[in-house]
Every structure is written in structure tokens, then in C-alpha cells.
Short mmCIF file of C-alpha atoms in Angstrom, two decimals:
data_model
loop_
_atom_site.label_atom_id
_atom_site.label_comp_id
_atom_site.label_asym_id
_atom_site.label_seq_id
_atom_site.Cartn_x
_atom_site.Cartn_y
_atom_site.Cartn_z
CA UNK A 1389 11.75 -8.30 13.10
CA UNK A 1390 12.33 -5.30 10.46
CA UNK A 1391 9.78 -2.59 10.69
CA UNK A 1392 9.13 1.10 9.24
CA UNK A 1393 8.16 3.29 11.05
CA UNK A 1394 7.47 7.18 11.01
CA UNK A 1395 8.66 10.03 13.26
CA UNK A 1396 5.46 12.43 13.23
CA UNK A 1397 1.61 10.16 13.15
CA UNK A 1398 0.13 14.09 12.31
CA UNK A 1399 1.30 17.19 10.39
CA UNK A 1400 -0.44 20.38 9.88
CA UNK A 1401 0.51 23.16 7.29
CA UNK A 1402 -0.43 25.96 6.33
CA UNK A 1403 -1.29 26.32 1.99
CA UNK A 1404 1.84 27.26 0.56
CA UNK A 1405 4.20 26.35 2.83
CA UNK A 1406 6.90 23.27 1.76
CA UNK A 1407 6.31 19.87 4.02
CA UNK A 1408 8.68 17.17 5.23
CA UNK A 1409 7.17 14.05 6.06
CA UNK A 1410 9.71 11.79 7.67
CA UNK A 1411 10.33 7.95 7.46
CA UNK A 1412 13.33 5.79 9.74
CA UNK A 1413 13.60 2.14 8.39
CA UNK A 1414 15.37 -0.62 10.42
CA UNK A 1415 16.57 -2.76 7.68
CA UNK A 1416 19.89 -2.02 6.21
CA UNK A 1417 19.35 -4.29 3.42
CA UNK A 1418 16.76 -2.59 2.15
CA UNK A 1419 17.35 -1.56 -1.55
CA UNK A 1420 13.90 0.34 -2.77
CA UNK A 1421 11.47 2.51 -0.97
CA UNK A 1422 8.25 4.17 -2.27
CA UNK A 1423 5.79 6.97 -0.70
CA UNK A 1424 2.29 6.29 -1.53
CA UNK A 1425 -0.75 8.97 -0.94
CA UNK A 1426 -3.51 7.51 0.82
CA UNK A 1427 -6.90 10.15 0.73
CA UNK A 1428 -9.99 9.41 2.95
CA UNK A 1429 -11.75 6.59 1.40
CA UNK A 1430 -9.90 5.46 -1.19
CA UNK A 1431 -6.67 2.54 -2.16
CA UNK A 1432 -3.35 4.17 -1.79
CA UNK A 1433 -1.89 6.00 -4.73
CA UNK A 1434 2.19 5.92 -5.80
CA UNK A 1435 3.58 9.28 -5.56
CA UNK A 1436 7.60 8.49 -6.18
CA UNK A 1437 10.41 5.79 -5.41
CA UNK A 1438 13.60 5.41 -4.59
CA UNK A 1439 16.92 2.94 -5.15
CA UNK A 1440 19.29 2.61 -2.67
CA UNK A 1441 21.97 3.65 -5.01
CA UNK A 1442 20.72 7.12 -5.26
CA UNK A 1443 20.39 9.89 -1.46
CA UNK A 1444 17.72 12.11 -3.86
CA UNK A 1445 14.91 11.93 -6.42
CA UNK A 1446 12.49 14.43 -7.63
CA UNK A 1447 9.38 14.10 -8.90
CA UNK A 1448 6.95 16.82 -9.60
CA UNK A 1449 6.48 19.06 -6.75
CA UNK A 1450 7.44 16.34 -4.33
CA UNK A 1451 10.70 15.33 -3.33
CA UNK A 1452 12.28 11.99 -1.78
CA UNK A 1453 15.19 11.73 0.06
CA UNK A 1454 17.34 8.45 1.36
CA UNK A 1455 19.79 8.94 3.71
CA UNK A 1456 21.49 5.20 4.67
CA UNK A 1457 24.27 6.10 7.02
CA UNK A 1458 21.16 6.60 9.68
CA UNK A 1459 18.14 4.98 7.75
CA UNK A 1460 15.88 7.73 6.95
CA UNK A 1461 13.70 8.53 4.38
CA UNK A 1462 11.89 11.95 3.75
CA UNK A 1463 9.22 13.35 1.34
CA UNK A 1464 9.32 16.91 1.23
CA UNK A 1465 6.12 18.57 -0.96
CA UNK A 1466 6.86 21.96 -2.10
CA UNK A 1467 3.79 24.72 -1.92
CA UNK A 1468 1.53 22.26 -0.38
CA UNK A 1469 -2.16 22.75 -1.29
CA UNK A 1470 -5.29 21.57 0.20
CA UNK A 1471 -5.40 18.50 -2.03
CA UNK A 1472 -2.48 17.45 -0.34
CA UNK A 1473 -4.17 16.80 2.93
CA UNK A 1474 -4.00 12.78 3.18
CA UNK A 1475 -2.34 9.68 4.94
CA UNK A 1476 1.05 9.35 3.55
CA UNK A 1477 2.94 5.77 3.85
CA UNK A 1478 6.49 5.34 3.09
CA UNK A 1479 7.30 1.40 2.42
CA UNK A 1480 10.65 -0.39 1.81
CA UNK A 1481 11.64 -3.58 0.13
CA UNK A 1482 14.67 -5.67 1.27
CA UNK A 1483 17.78 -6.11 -0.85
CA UNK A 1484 16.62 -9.29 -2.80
CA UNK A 1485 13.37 -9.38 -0.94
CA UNK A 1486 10.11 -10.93 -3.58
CA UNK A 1487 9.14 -7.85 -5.48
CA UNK A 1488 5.28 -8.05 -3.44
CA UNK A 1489 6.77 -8.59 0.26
CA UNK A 1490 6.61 -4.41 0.80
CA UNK A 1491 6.87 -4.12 4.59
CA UNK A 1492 4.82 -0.40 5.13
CA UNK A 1493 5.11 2.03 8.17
CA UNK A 1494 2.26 3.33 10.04
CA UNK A 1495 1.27 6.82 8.19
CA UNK A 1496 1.59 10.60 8.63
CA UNK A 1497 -1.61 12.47 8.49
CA UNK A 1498 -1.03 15.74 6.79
CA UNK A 1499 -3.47 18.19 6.92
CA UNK A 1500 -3.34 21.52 4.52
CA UNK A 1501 -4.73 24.30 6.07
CA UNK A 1502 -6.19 27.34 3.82
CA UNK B 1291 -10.98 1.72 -18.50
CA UNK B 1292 -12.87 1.23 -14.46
CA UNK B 1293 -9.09 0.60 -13.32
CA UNK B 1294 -9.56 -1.85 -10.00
CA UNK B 1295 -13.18 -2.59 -9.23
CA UNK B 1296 -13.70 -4.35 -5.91
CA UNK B 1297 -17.18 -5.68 -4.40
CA UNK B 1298 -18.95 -5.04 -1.64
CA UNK B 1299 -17.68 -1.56 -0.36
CA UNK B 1300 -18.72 -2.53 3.03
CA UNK B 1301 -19.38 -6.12 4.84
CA UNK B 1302 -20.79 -6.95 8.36
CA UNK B 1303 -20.16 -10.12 8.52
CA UNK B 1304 -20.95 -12.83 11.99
CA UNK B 1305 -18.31 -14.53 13.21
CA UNK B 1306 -17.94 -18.05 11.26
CA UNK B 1307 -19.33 -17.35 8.39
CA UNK B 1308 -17.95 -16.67 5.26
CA UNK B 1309 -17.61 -14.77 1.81
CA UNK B 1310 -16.11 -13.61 -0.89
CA UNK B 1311 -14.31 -10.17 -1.80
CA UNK B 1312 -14.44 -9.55 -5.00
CA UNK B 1313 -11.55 -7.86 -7.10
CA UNK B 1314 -11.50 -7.38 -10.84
CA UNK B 1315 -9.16 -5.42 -13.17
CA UNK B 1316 -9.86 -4.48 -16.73
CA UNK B 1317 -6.05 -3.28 -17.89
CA UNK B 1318 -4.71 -6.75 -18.87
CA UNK B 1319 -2.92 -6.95 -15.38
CA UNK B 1320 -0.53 -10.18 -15.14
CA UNK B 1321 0.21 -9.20 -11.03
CA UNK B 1322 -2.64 -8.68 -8.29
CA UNK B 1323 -2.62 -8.46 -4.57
CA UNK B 1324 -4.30 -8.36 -1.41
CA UNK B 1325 -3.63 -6.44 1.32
CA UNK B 1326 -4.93 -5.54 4.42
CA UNK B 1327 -5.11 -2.28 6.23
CA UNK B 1328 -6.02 -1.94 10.28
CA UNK B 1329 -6.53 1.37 11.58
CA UNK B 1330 -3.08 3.25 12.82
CA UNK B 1331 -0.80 0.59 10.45
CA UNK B 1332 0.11 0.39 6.96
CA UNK B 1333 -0.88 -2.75 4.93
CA UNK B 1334 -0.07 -5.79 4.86
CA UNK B 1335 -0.12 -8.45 2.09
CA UNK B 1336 -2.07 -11.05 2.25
CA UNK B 1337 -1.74 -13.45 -1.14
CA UNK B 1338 -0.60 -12.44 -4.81
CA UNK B 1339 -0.22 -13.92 -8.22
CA UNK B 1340 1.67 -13.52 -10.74
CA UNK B 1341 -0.60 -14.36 -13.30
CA UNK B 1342 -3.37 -16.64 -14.13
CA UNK B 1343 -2.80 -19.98 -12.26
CA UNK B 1344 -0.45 -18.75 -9.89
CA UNK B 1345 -0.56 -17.69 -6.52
CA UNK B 1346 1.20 -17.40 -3.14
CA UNK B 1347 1.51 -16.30 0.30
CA UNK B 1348 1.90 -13.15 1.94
CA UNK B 1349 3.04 -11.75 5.00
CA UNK B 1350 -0.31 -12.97 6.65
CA UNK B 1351 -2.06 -15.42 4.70
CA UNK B 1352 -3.91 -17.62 7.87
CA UNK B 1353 -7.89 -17.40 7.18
CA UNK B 1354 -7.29 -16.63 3.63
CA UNK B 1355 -7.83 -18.22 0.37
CA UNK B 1356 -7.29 -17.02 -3.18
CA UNK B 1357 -7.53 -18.55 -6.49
CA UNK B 1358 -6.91 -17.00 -10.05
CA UNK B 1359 -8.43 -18.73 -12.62
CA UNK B 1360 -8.53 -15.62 -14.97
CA UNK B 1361 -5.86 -12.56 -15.66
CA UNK B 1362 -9.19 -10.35 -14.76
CA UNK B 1363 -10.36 -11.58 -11.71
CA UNK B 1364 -8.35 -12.49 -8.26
CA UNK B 1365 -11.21 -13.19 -5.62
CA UNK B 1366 -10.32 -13.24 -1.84
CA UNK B 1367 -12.19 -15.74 0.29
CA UNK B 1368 -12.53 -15.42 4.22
CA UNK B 1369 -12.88 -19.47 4.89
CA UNK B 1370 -14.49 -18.90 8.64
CA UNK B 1371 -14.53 -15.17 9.88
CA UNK B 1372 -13.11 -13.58 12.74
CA UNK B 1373 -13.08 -10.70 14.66
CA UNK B 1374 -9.65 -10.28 14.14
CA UNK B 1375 -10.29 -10.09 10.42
CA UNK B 1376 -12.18 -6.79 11.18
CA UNK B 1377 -9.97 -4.36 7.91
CA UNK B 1378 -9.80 -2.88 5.09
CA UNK B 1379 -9.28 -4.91 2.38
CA UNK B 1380 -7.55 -3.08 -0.69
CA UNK B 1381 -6.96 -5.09 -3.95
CA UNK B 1382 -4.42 -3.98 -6.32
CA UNK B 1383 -2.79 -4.98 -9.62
CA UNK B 1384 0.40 -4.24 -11.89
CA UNK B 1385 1.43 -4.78 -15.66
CA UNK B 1386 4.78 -5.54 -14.51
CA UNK B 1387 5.08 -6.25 -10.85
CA UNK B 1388 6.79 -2.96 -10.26
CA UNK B 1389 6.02 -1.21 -6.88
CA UNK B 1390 5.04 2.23 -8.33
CA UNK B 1391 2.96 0.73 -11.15
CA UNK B 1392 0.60 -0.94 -8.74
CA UNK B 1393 -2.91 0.64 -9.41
CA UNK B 1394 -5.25 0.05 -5.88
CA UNK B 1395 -8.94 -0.40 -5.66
CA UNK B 1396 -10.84 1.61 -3.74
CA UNK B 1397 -11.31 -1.04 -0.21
CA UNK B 1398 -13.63 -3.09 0.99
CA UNK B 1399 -14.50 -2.43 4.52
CA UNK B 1400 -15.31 -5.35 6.70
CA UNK B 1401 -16.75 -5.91 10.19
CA UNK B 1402 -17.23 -8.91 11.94
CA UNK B 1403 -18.89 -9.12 14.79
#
């Protein structure tokens, strides 16, 4: 079957610094992807998306990008702060794929340290 | 404007019996969903519907009901619990059906034991 997955489960920065939270997807036919937020306790929360027509989108302070040839997908937060620190999902939809079938990877815990 | 209200927050439930998560939405939402969320994995849908009337199957439906009988509310019913039904159950709901539009209640954690 087609499955998301992430490269890094944890990832700890320093305040400040710029992260890079990395995604690999399996399906080729996958047109849309999307990077939710998840903190502690709480329903995940949409940060940005992303067409399949289009390598780089930015949004504020984060930053997506889609490279097809090998199926990767990247968030990259600039001067990450504290609030920051939470489980971040990246999710795909397949080309023509029902608009609710989201297939979601695993999670990267990123932690901000002061 | 409470966004996505679900009920309980946490459930112990025995194995065999059953309830009733509760998921309501106050924006005039046509789509909701129900996912699931097991620790180390992302979620996983469960049911949806597209508006009042109308619902269908996930990715893992099995040990699931749902009904919709009004745009607010989208209950999710555990028919016969299971340990394997141990999750976190997160509701969520869109105006549009648009991924990043989807607005997610805050989880319902369940146990059964």
C-alpha cells in the first residue's frame, strides 16, 4: 500500500534557529499535501498546503517545499520559537483521490529550546 | 463561536460495551469527520459526511457507526468495544471540504479495557 512517512520521529532546536522538518511520500500520484501542527492535548491545526504543480510555497514564517523527482516534502520554520515545540504531520492526497481519504505520516516531534 | 466541541474528553470504557462520542460544530459546517489517532501514527479516518443525511466510509470504518441527522451534530458510535479501539478520537469539520479549512476538536481519549 501507499504510505507517508517521515525521516526524523524527534527534532530539537535551539530559539532562533530556522528548522526543516522532512516528509518522503510513496505515491506518485499524489497531487496535494498539507502540514498540520499538532500541540500536546489538542486536534491538529493546518499550518500550509501544497499542489503538485508548484516545488515551493510560503506562508508566514513557515515554508513548504515539494520536490517530485524523489518524493519529498519539507517544512522549514524560520526563527523558531518556543511555541513552535509540537507534533508536526505532513499528509498527502492522491491525484483524484475523495477530498477526505488524507493518508498522514507518523509525526516529527520538535522541541524549541530557550 | 466554541468552534468543534466534542464530549467526553476522556472514556474508560469495558470491553463490549458501548457509547457514544459526541461531536458538535456551531459554524454552519456542511463537511465533518472522524478520525482516529494511535500513539506513534498519524490519523486515520474513520466516517464523514458531506452534509446532513449523508455519510460514508473511511479508511477504517469496522466497529463504527455514524449518523447525521443535523448540519450541527455528527455523533460517533462504538457498536461493541474493543481493545483495539483504545485512541484518540478527533472530530473535525469544514465549510467547504477543503483540507486546510478543516477546523479539529480538541480529542476524546478512550480506553478500553
Amino acid at each position: 500500500g501507499e504510505s507517508v512517512g517521515l525521516h526524523l520521529p524527534t527534532l530539537s532546536v535551539q530559539e532562533g534557529d530556522n528548522s526543516i522538518i522532512n516528509c518522503a511520500y510513496s505515491n506518485s500520484a499524489s497531487d496535494y499535501f498539507i502540514w498540520y501542527k499538532q500541540e500536546s492535548g489538542k486536534g491538529p491545526q493546518f499550518i500550509i498546503d501544497i499542489r503538485s504543480n508548484m516545488d515551493k510555497r510560503q506562508g508566514q514564517r513557515v515554508t513548504v517545499l515539494l520536490n517530485k523527482t524523489v518524493k519529498h516534502l519539507s517544512l522549514q520554520i524560520a526563527a523558531t520559537q518556543p511555541g513552535d515545540s509540537a507534533v508536526y504531520f505532513c499528509a498527502e492526497n492522491p491525484l483524484g483521490g475523495s477530498n477526505y481519504k488524507l493518508t498522514f505520516g507518523k509525526g516529527t516531534l520538535l522541541t524549541v529550546n530557550p | 463561536n466554541a468552534g468543534v466541541t466534542q464530549t467526553p474528553k476522556f472514556q474508560v470504557l469495558k470491553t463490549g460495551q458501548s457509547m457514544t462520542l459526541q461531536c458538535a460544530q456551531d459554524m454552519n459546517h456542511e463537511y465533518m469527520s472522524w478520525y482516529r489517532q494511535d500513539p506513534g501514527m498519524g490519523l486515520r479516518l474513520i466516517h464523514y459526511s458531506v452534509g446532513a443525511g449523508i455519510t460514508d466510509q473511511g479508511e477504517v470504518p469496522n466497529g463504527y457507526n455514524v449518523s447525521r441527522s443535523t448540519t450541527e451534530d455528527f455523533p460517533l458510535r462504538l457498536l461493541s468495544a474493543a481493545p483495539s479501539q483504545t485512541s484518540v478520537y478527533f472530530c473535525a469539520s469544514s465549510y467547504n471540504g477543503e483540507f486546510g479549512g478543516y477546523t479539529f476538536g480538541s480529542g476524546t481519549r478512550l480506553t478500553v479495557v
